[in-house]
Amino acid sequence: MTEAEDRKPRSDEARSTYDPELTSEFAIPEGFAAPRTGGEPETTSEFAVPEGLHAPRPPGAEPEGSAFTLPSTYSADDVPTAFTPATGLPAVSLIKDAPWQDRMRTMLRMPVTERPAPEPVQKAEEGGPAIPRVLDLTLRIGELLLAGGEGAEDVEAAMFAVCRSYGLDRCEPTVTFTLLSISHQPSLVDDPVTASRTVRRRGTDYTRLAAVFRLVDDLTDPETHVSLEEAYRRLAEIRRNRHPYPGWALTLASGLLAGAASILVGGDSIVFVAAALGAMLGDRLAWLCAGRGLPEFYQFTVAAMPPAAIGVALVLANVDVKASAVITGGLFALLPGRALVAGVQDGLTGFYITAAARLLEVMYFFVGIVIGVLVVLYFGVKVGTTLNPDAALNIAERPLLQIAASMLLSLTFAVLLQQERSTVLAVTLNGGVAWSVYGAMHYAGGISPVASTAVAAGLVGLFGQLLSRFRFASALPYTTAAIGPLLPGSATYFGLLSIAQNNVDKGLVSLAKAASLAMAIAIGVNLGSEISRLTLRVGSAGKRRAAKRTRGF
C-alpha cells in the first residue's frame, strides 16, 4: 500500500468527524468531553434505584416487574416469629352423620383456606370430574330448589354439596332471586370456570322439592354411588313428573281452605259453603287469567273479587249470616304466606338482595288482593251495604270446632302446595298444635295476638325442623302449610273495609296489625328452626358460624 492510499482513509475519517452535515451541531468537539458528574444515566428513568442499592434477586425468581414478585423490602430472613396461640388452633370437625344441609352451611361460612379437603364420593369418569358438566348439574338442581320456594341459604348449601360430592372444592355459589351462578377455581394459578342460570318461572310443587332433596342426599352419601349420567337422568325424571294432585282437586282444596278459615273467625255452616264457593270461583278465574298470560298481580286481583262479592250479596239479600267471615275466609286462600316466610328467612340469614326481592313480590301480591277486595267493597258501600268493622271483636270461642277447622285448613293448604301424601298427616297435626297454642295464649290467657302468633309459629318451625331432620328433607313441607291458620286474614279484611268506609286511620291501624302478625309468623318460624339447630345434638354439624360477625358496623 502506498503512502497516499494510507493517508486517504484518515482524511475521510477526519472529514466525517468535523463535517457539520454528518454530525449534530450540539455534538461536543473532541477533547472537550465533560466529565460525568454522578447524575442519573440518560437511558434510565428518574425513579431508577441508584447503583449499589439493588436487592439481590434469588435464583429462579420472577423477572422484575412481575405481578408475583415479592416487594423489595420483604426478605425471608426478616419474617417475624410465628407463635401458636395458647388456646391452640381451632380444629374444624364435621359429623359425617349430620344432615348435608348443616355440614354445607358450616363450610360455606368458612374461608376457602379453612375448609376441609373434599373427599369425592361420586365419580364422573375415569379421568376425573368434567368441571363444566358438574357445574351445569349444580345449577339445574339449584334452579329447581329456588323455583320451588326454598330459601337462598339452603339453595347455596345444596349447590355446594353437589360440587363437593364430585371433588370440586374451590366453589363459590351465589344465589339471588332470579339468578344463580357458581365459580370454580382449581388453584391459584388456574383460570376460574364460571357458569350461571336464570330462574324465569316459579311453581309450587313440594313433591318435586322433596325429590330434589333426596337426589342431593344420595349424591352426598358415600355409600350411594351416583354418576353424572345417573344424576342427569334422575333430574330429568323429576322435571317430567306430573303433579300429584289434579286441577279439580286443587280447586276443591282452595274451597275447603276458605271454608275452614271462615269457621276460625266465627262462621257457621252457611258461611262455610259461601266462602268455599267464592274461593273456588276465584281459583277458576285465576286459572283462566293464567292461561291468557296475565301476570300474577292481576290473577290475585281477580281471585279476590268473588269471595268479597258473595259476602256483599249476602248482606244485600238480608241473609242472617256473618258476611265478614265469608270475605275473610276467601282471603286466607290468597295470602302469600309461603313467599313471606321465605323472604324473612333470607333476610335473617344475610341474603338481603333475595329477601328484598321476595318481600317486594309479597307486597305486589298483597296490593293485588287489596285492589280486588276494595273495588267490591267500594261498590257495596255505594249501593247501601252495611258492613260492620267492629265485628272483628266478636269472634266466638269454639275450641274444638276451631281446632278441627285449623287442621282442615292445614290439610287443604298442603294439597295446594302439592306435597307428598306421606307428609300431609304430619303437617295437619302441626297446624292443629299451632292453633291450639295460639288459642290458649290469646283467648284463654289474654296475651296479645302478635306474641301468641310468634310463639305458635316458633313451635311450627321447631316441629317442622325436627320432622325434616328425621327424614333428611326440606323443612318447607312441614312448616308452610302449618302456618295457614295463623295468617292475618281477618285483620287484612277489616282494614280494607275501614278504608272503603273512609275510616283511613282505623284501616291503616288494622293493616299495620296484619303486617305485624305476618312478620311474627315469619320470624317465629325461623327462630324455631334456629333453636332446633342450637339445642339438638343429633344431626348437628358442630358450631355453625353466623352469617355476619360485624355487629352492625
PDB file of C-alpha atoms in Angstrom, residues 186-362:
ATOM      1  CA  PRO A 186     -58.877 -25.379  40.612  1.00  0.00           C
ATOM      2  CA  SER A 187     -55.870 -23.498  42.035  1.00  0.00           C
ATOM      3  CA  LEU A 188     -54.464 -20.015  42.415  1.00  0.00           C
ATOM      4  CA  VAL A 189     -52.672 -20.172  39.075  1.00  0.00           C
ATOM      5  CA  ASP A 190     -55.534 -21.670  37.036  1.00  0.00           C
ATOM      6  CA  ASP A 191     -58.301 -19.687  35.402  1.00  0.00           C
ATOM      7  CA  PRO A 192     -61.689 -19.935  37.142  1.00  0.00           C
ATOM      8  CA  VAL A 193     -64.652 -21.601  35.457  1.00  0.00           C
ATOM      9  CA  THR A 194     -67.914 -19.709  35.946  1.00  0.00           C
ATOM     10  CA  ALA A 195     -71.445 -20.656  34.939  1.00  0.00           C
ATOM     11  CA  SER A 196     -74.830 -19.043  35.594  1.00  0.00           C
ATOM     12  CA  ARG A 197     -78.505 -19.785  35.104  1.00  0.00           C
ATOM     13  CA  THR A 198     -81.605 -17.590  35.208  1.00  0.00           C
ATOM     14  CA  VAL A 199     -84.778 -18.613  37.044  1.00  0.00           C
ATOM     15  CA  ARG A 200     -87.658 -17.285  34.963  1.00  0.00           C
ATOM     16  CA  ARG A 201     -90.608 -19.433  36.052  1.00  0.00           C
ATOM     17  CA  ARG A 202     -91.676 -20.408  39.544  1.00  0.00           C
ATOM     18  CA  GLY A 203     -94.053 -23.117  40.606  1.00  0.00           C
ATOM     19  CA  THR A 204     -95.297 -24.580  43.854  1.00  0.00           C
ATOM     20  CA  ASP A 205     -94.644 -28.316  43.942  1.00  0.00           C
ATOM     21  CA  TYR A 206     -93.220 -29.609  47.214  1.00  0.00           C
ATOM     22  CA  THR A 207     -93.218 -33.176  45.883  1.00  0.00           C
ATOM     23  CA  ARG A 208     -90.646 -32.130  43.298  1.00  0.00           C
ATOM     24  CA  LEU A 209     -88.766 -30.235  46.009  1.00  0.00           C
ATOM     25  CA  ALA A 210     -88.569 -33.348  48.185  1.00  0.00           C
ATOM     26  CA  ALA A 211     -87.329 -35.414  45.214  1.00  0.00           C
ATOM     27  CA  VAL A 212     -84.503 -32.920  44.593  1.00  0.00           C
ATOM     28  CA  PHE A 213     -83.508 -33.121  48.265  1.00  0.00           C
ATOM     29  CA  ARG A 214     -83.365 -36.910  48.027  1.00  0.00           C
ATOM     30  CA  LEU A 215     -81.131 -36.621  44.968  1.00  0.00           C
ATOM     31  CA  VAL A 216     -78.729 -34.286  46.792  1.00  0.00           C
ATOM     32  CA  ASP A 217     -78.768 -36.584  49.802  1.00  0.00           C
ATOM     33  CA  ASP A 218     -77.804 -39.535  47.592  1.00  0.00           C
ATOM     34  CA  LEU A 219     -75.022 -37.522  45.969  1.00  0.00           C
ATOM     35  CA  THR A 220     -73.527 -36.662  49.362  1.00  0.00           C
ATOM     36  CA  ASP A 221     -73.836 -40.212  50.683  1.00  0.00           C
ATOM     37  CA  PRO A 222     -70.510 -42.085  50.312  1.00  0.00           C
ATOM     38  CA  GLU A 223     -72.334 -45.426  50.214  1.00  0.00           C
ATOM     39  CA  THR A 224     -74.539 -44.420  47.273  1.00  0.00           C
ATOM     40  CA  HIS A 225     -72.573 -44.026  44.054  1.00  0.00           C
ATOM     41  CA  VAL A 226     -74.375 -41.801  41.562  1.00  0.00           C
ATOM     42  CA  SER A 227     -72.551 -40.962  38.355  1.00  0.00           C
ATOM     43  CA  LEU A 228     -73.101 -37.773  36.397  1.00  0.00           C
ATOM     44  CA  GLU A 229     -75.209 -39.583  33.824  1.00  0.00           C
ATOM     45  CA  GLU A 230     -77.367 -41.142  36.539  1.00  0.00           C
ATOM     46  CA  ALA A 231     -77.779 -37.775  38.256  1.00  0.00           C
ATOM     47  CA  TYR A 232     -78.853 -36.146  34.976  1.00  0.00           C
ATOM     48  CA  ARG A 233     -81.321 -38.975  34.364  1.00  0.00           C
ATOM     49  CA  ARG A 234     -82.907 -38.628  37.804  1.00  0.00           C
ATOM     50  CA  LEU A 235     -83.063 -34.864  37.433  1.00  0.00           C
ATOM     51  CA  ALA A 236     -84.852 -35.218  34.099  1.00  0.00           C
ATOM     52  CA  GLU A 237     -87.373 -37.589  35.691  1.00  0.00           C
ATOM     53  CA  ILE A 238     -88.029 -35.085  38.475  1.00  0.00           C
ATOM     54  CA  ARG A 239     -88.720 -32.330  35.949  1.00  0.00           C
ATOM     55  CA  ARG A 240     -91.013 -34.532  33.847  1.00  0.00           C
ATOM     56  CA  ASN A 241     -93.067 -35.960  36.714  1.00  0.00           C
ATOM     57  CA  ARG A 242     -96.681 -34.839  36.887  1.00  0.00           C
ATOM     58  CA  HIS A 243     -98.121 -33.071  39.901  1.00  0.00           C
ATOM     59  CA  PRO A 244     -99.544 -35.468  42.489  1.00  0.00           C
ATOM     60  CA  TYR A 245    -102.977 -33.777  42.544  1.00  0.00           C
ATOM     61  CA  PRO A 246    -105.153 -32.881  39.525  1.00  0.00           C
ATOM     62  CA  GLY A 247    -106.593 -29.442  38.873  1.00  0.00           C
ATOM     63  CA  TRP A 248    -110.084 -30.203  40.216  1.00  0.00           C
ATOM     64  CA  ALA A 249    -108.546 -31.392  43.499  1.00  0.00           C
ATOM     65  CA  LEU A 250    -106.689 -28.099  43.836  1.00  0.00           C
ATOM     66  CA  THR A 251    -109.869 -26.110  43.230  1.00  0.00           C
ATOM     67  CA  LEU A 252    -111.749 -28.178  45.798  1.00  0.00           C
ATOM     68  CA  ALA A 253    -108.889 -27.755  48.256  1.00  0.00           C
ATOM     69  CA  SER A 254    -108.971 -23.971  47.872  1.00  0.00           C
ATOM     70  CA  GLY A 255    -112.704 -24.005  48.613  1.00  0.00           C
ATOM     71  CA  LEU A 256    -112.328 -26.177  51.708  1.00  0.00           C
ATOM     72  CA  LEU A 257    -109.464 -23.979  52.882  1.00  0.00           C
ATOM     73  CA  ALA A 258    -111.617 -20.868  52.656  1.00  0.00           C
ATOM     74  CA  GLY A 259    -114.496 -22.620  54.424  1.00  0.00           C
ATOM     75  CA  ALA A 260    -112.246 -23.789  57.259  1.00  0.00           C
ATOM     76  CA  ALA A 261    -110.825 -20.280  57.617  1.00  0.00           C
ATOM     77  CA  SER A 262    -114.342 -18.849  57.873  1.00  0.00           C
ATOM     78  CA  ILE A 263    -115.056 -21.233  60.781  1.00  0.00           C
ATOM     79  CA  LEU A 264    -111.939 -19.976  62.556  1.00  0.00           C
ATOM     80  CA  VAL A 265    -113.281 -16.400  62.544  1.00  0.00           C
ATOM     81  CA  GLY A 266    -116.769 -17.277  63.772  1.00  0.00           C
ATOM     82  CA  GLY A 267    -118.691 -18.510  60.725  1.00  0.00           C
ATOM     83  CA  ASP A 268    -121.365 -21.214  60.591  1.00  0.00           C
ATOM     84  CA  SER A 269    -122.331 -23.850  58.026  1.00  0.00           C
ATOM     85  CA  ILE A 270    -123.887 -21.337  55.589  1.00  0.00           C
ATOM     86  CA  VAL A 271    -120.780 -19.172  55.814  1.00  0.00           C
ATOM     87  CA  PHE A 272    -118.650 -22.275  55.214  1.00  0.00           C
ATOM     88  CA  VAL A 273    -120.476 -23.057  51.961  1.00  0.00           C
ATOM     89  CA  ALA A 274    -120.491 -19.438  50.783  1.00  0.00           C
ATOM     90  CA  ALA A 275    -116.773 -18.972  51.445  1.00  0.00           C
ATOM     91  CA  ALA A 276    -115.960 -22.258  49.716  1.00  0.00           C
ATOM     92  CA  LEU A 277    -117.968 -21.287  46.619  1.00  0.00           C
ATOM     93  CA  GLY A 278    -116.340 -17.856  46.462  1.00  0.00           C
ATOM     94  CA  ALA A 279    -112.839 -19.284  46.764  1.00  0.00           C
ATOM     95  CA  MET A 280    -113.446 -21.960  44.113  1.00  0.00           C
ATOM     96  CA  LEU A 281    -114.856 -19.380  41.716  1.00  0.00           C
ATOM     97  CA  GLY A 282    -111.870 -17.104  42.321  1.00  0.00           C
ATOM     98  CA  ASP A 283    -109.487 -20.025  41.767  1.00  0.00           C
ATOM     99  CA  ARG A 284    -111.064 -20.843  38.411  1.00  0.00           C
ATOM    100  CA  LEU A 285    -110.918 -17.196  37.335  1.00  0.00           C
ATOM    101  CA  ALA A 286    -107.249 -17.049  38.320  1.00  0.00           C
ATOM    102  CA  TRP A 287    -106.566 -20.187  36.242  1.00  0.00           C
ATOM    103  CA  LEU A 288    -108.331 -18.559  33.301  1.00  0.00           C
ATOM    104  CA  CYS A 289    -106.190 -15.424  33.630  1.00  0.00           C
ATOM    105  CA  ALA A 290    -103.058 -17.534  33.886  1.00  0.00           C
ATOM    106  CA  GLY A 291    -103.996 -19.358  30.687  1.00  0.00           C
ATOM    107  CA  ARG A 292    -104.331 -15.992  28.949  1.00  0.00           C
ATOM    108  CA  GLY A 293    -100.845 -14.993  30.022  1.00  0.00           C
ATOM    109  CA  LEU A 294    -101.769 -12.295  32.567  1.00  0.00           C
ATOM    110  CA  PRO A 295     -99.188 -11.617  35.306  1.00  0.00           C
ATOM    111  CA  GLU A 296     -99.763 -12.955  38.823  1.00  0.00           C
ATOM    112  CA  PHE A 297    -100.663  -9.487  40.083  1.00  0.00           C
ATOM    113  CA  TYR A 298    -103.895  -9.497  38.040  1.00  0.00           C
ATOM    114  CA  GLN A 299    -104.542 -13.135  38.909  1.00  0.00           C
ATOM    115  CA  PHE A 300    -104.596 -12.244  42.618  1.00  0.00           C
ATOM    116  CA  THR A 301    -106.790  -9.225  41.929  1.00  0.00           C
ATOM    117  CA  VAL A 302    -109.361 -11.288  40.059  1.00  0.00           C
ATOM    118  CA  ALA A 303    -109.270 -14.168  42.566  1.00  0.00           C
ATOM    119  CA  ALA A 304    -110.013 -11.798  45.484  1.00  0.00           C
ATOM    120  CA  MET A 305    -113.217 -10.446  43.942  1.00  0.00           C
ATOM    121  CA  PRO A 306    -115.658 -13.427  44.096  1.00  0.00           C
ATOM    122  CA  PRO A 307    -115.468 -14.022  47.903  1.00  0.00           C
ATOM    123  CA  ALA A 308    -115.948 -10.310  48.542  1.00  0.00           C
ATOM    124  CA  ALA A 309    -118.826 -10.153  46.041  1.00  0.00           C
ATOM    125  CA  ILE A 310    -120.583 -13.135  47.670  1.00  0.00           C
ATOM    126  CA  GLY A 311    -120.238 -11.553  51.127  1.00  0.00           C
ATOM    127  CA  VAL A 312    -121.705  -8.263  49.888  1.00  0.00           C
ATOM    128  CA  ALA A 313    -124.513 -10.113  48.078  1.00  0.00           C
ATOM    129  CA  LEU A 314    -125.489 -11.978  51.268  1.00  0.00           C
ATOM    130  CA  VAL A 315    -125.768  -8.683  53.140  1.00  0.00           C
ATOM    131  CA  LEU A 316    -127.857  -7.131  50.364  1.00  0.00           C
ATOM    132  CA  ALA A 317    -130.135 -10.188  50.405  1.00  0.00           C
ATOM    133  CA  ASN A 318    -130.659  -9.710  54.172  1.00  0.00           C
ATOM    134  CA  VAL A 319    -129.394 -13.211  54.909  1.00  0.00           C
ATOM    135  CA  ASP A 320    -128.645 -13.577  58.602  1.00  0.00           C
ATOM    136  CA  VAL A 321    -125.029 -14.664  58.237  1.00  0.00           C
ATOM    137  CA  LYS A 322    -121.657 -13.259  59.159  1.00  0.00           C
ATOM    138  CA  ALA A 323    -120.591 -11.767  55.838  1.00  0.00           C
ATOM    139  CA  SER A 324    -117.216 -10.700  57.209  1.00  0.00           C
ATOM    140  CA  ALA A 325    -116.331 -14.365  57.802  1.00  0.00           C
ATOM    141  CA  VAL A 326    -117.134 -15.152  54.152  1.00  0.00           C
ATOM    142  CA  ILE A 327    -114.758 -12.485  52.870  1.00  0.00           C
ATOM    143  CA  THR A 328    -112.082 -13.316  55.443  1.00  0.00           C
ATOM    144  CA  GLY A 329    -112.188 -16.997  54.504  1.00  0.00           C
ATOM    145  CA  GLY A 330    -111.682 -16.134  50.850  1.00  0.00           C
ATOM    146  CA  LEU A 331    -108.635 -14.047  51.720  1.00  0.00           C
ATOM    147  CA  PHE A 332    -106.956 -16.903  53.589  1.00  0.00           C
ATOM    148  CA  ALA A 333    -106.580 -18.868  50.375  1.00  0.00           C
ATOM    149  CA  LEU A 334    -104.765 -15.942  48.706  1.00  0.00           C
ATOM    150  CA  LEU A 335    -102.417 -14.550  51.338  1.00  0.00           C
ATOM    151  CA  PRO A 336     -98.807 -15.293  50.224  1.00  0.00           C
ATOM    152  CA  GLY A 337     -97.591 -16.885  53.443  1.00  0.00           C
ATOM    153  CA  ARG A 338     -95.047 -19.106  51.690  1.00  0.00           C
ATOM    154  CA  ALA A 339     -93.241 -16.216  49.984  1.00  0.00           C
ATOM    155  CA  LEU A 340     -93.402 -14.136  53.165  1.00  0.00           C
ATOM    156  CA  VAL A 341     -91.712 -16.792  55.303  1.00  0.00           C
ATOM    157  CA  ALA A 342     -89.025 -17.386  52.662  1.00  0.00           C
ATOM    158  CA  GLY A 343     -88.355 -13.649  52.312  1.00  0.00           C
ATOM    159  CA  VAL A 344     -87.963 -13.029  56.034  1.00  0.00           C
ATOM    160  CA  GLN A 345     -85.796 -16.140  56.381  1.00  0.00           C
ATOM    161  CA  ASP A 346     -83.453 -14.882  53.647  1.00  0.00           C
ATOM    162  CA  GLY A 347     -83.171 -11.539  55.391  1.00  0.00           C
ATOM    163  CA  LEU A 348     -82.404 -13.103  58.762  1.00  0.00           C
ATOM    164  CA  THR A 349     -79.688 -15.309  57.263  1.00  0.00           C
ATOM    165  CA  GLY A 350     -77.911 -12.442  55.476  1.00  0.00           C
ATOM    166  CA  PHE A 351     -79.254 -12.711  51.898  1.00  0.00           C
ATOM    167  CA  TYR A 352     -80.598  -9.186  51.754  1.00  0.00           C
ATOM    168  CA  ILE A 353     -80.960  -8.827  47.994  1.00  0.00           C
ATOM    169  CA  THR A 354     -83.010 -12.002  47.713  1.00  0.00           C
ATOM    170  CA  ALA A 355     -85.007 -11.077  50.810  1.00  0.00           C
ATOM    171  CA  ALA A 356     -85.827  -7.638  49.403  1.00  0.00           C
ATOM    172  CA  ALA A 357     -86.954  -9.177  46.113  1.00  0.00           C
ATOM    173  CA  ARG A 358     -89.154 -11.768  47.848  1.00  0.00           C
ATOM    174  CA  LEU A 359     -90.743  -9.183  50.134  1.00  0.00           C
ATOM    175  CA  LEU A 360     -91.353  -6.918  47.149  1.00  0.00           C
ATOM    176  CA  GLU A 361     -93.109  -9.830  45.459  1.00  0.00           C
ATOM    177  CA  VAL A 362     -95.248 -10.315  48.580  1.00  0.00           C
TER     178      VAL A 362
END
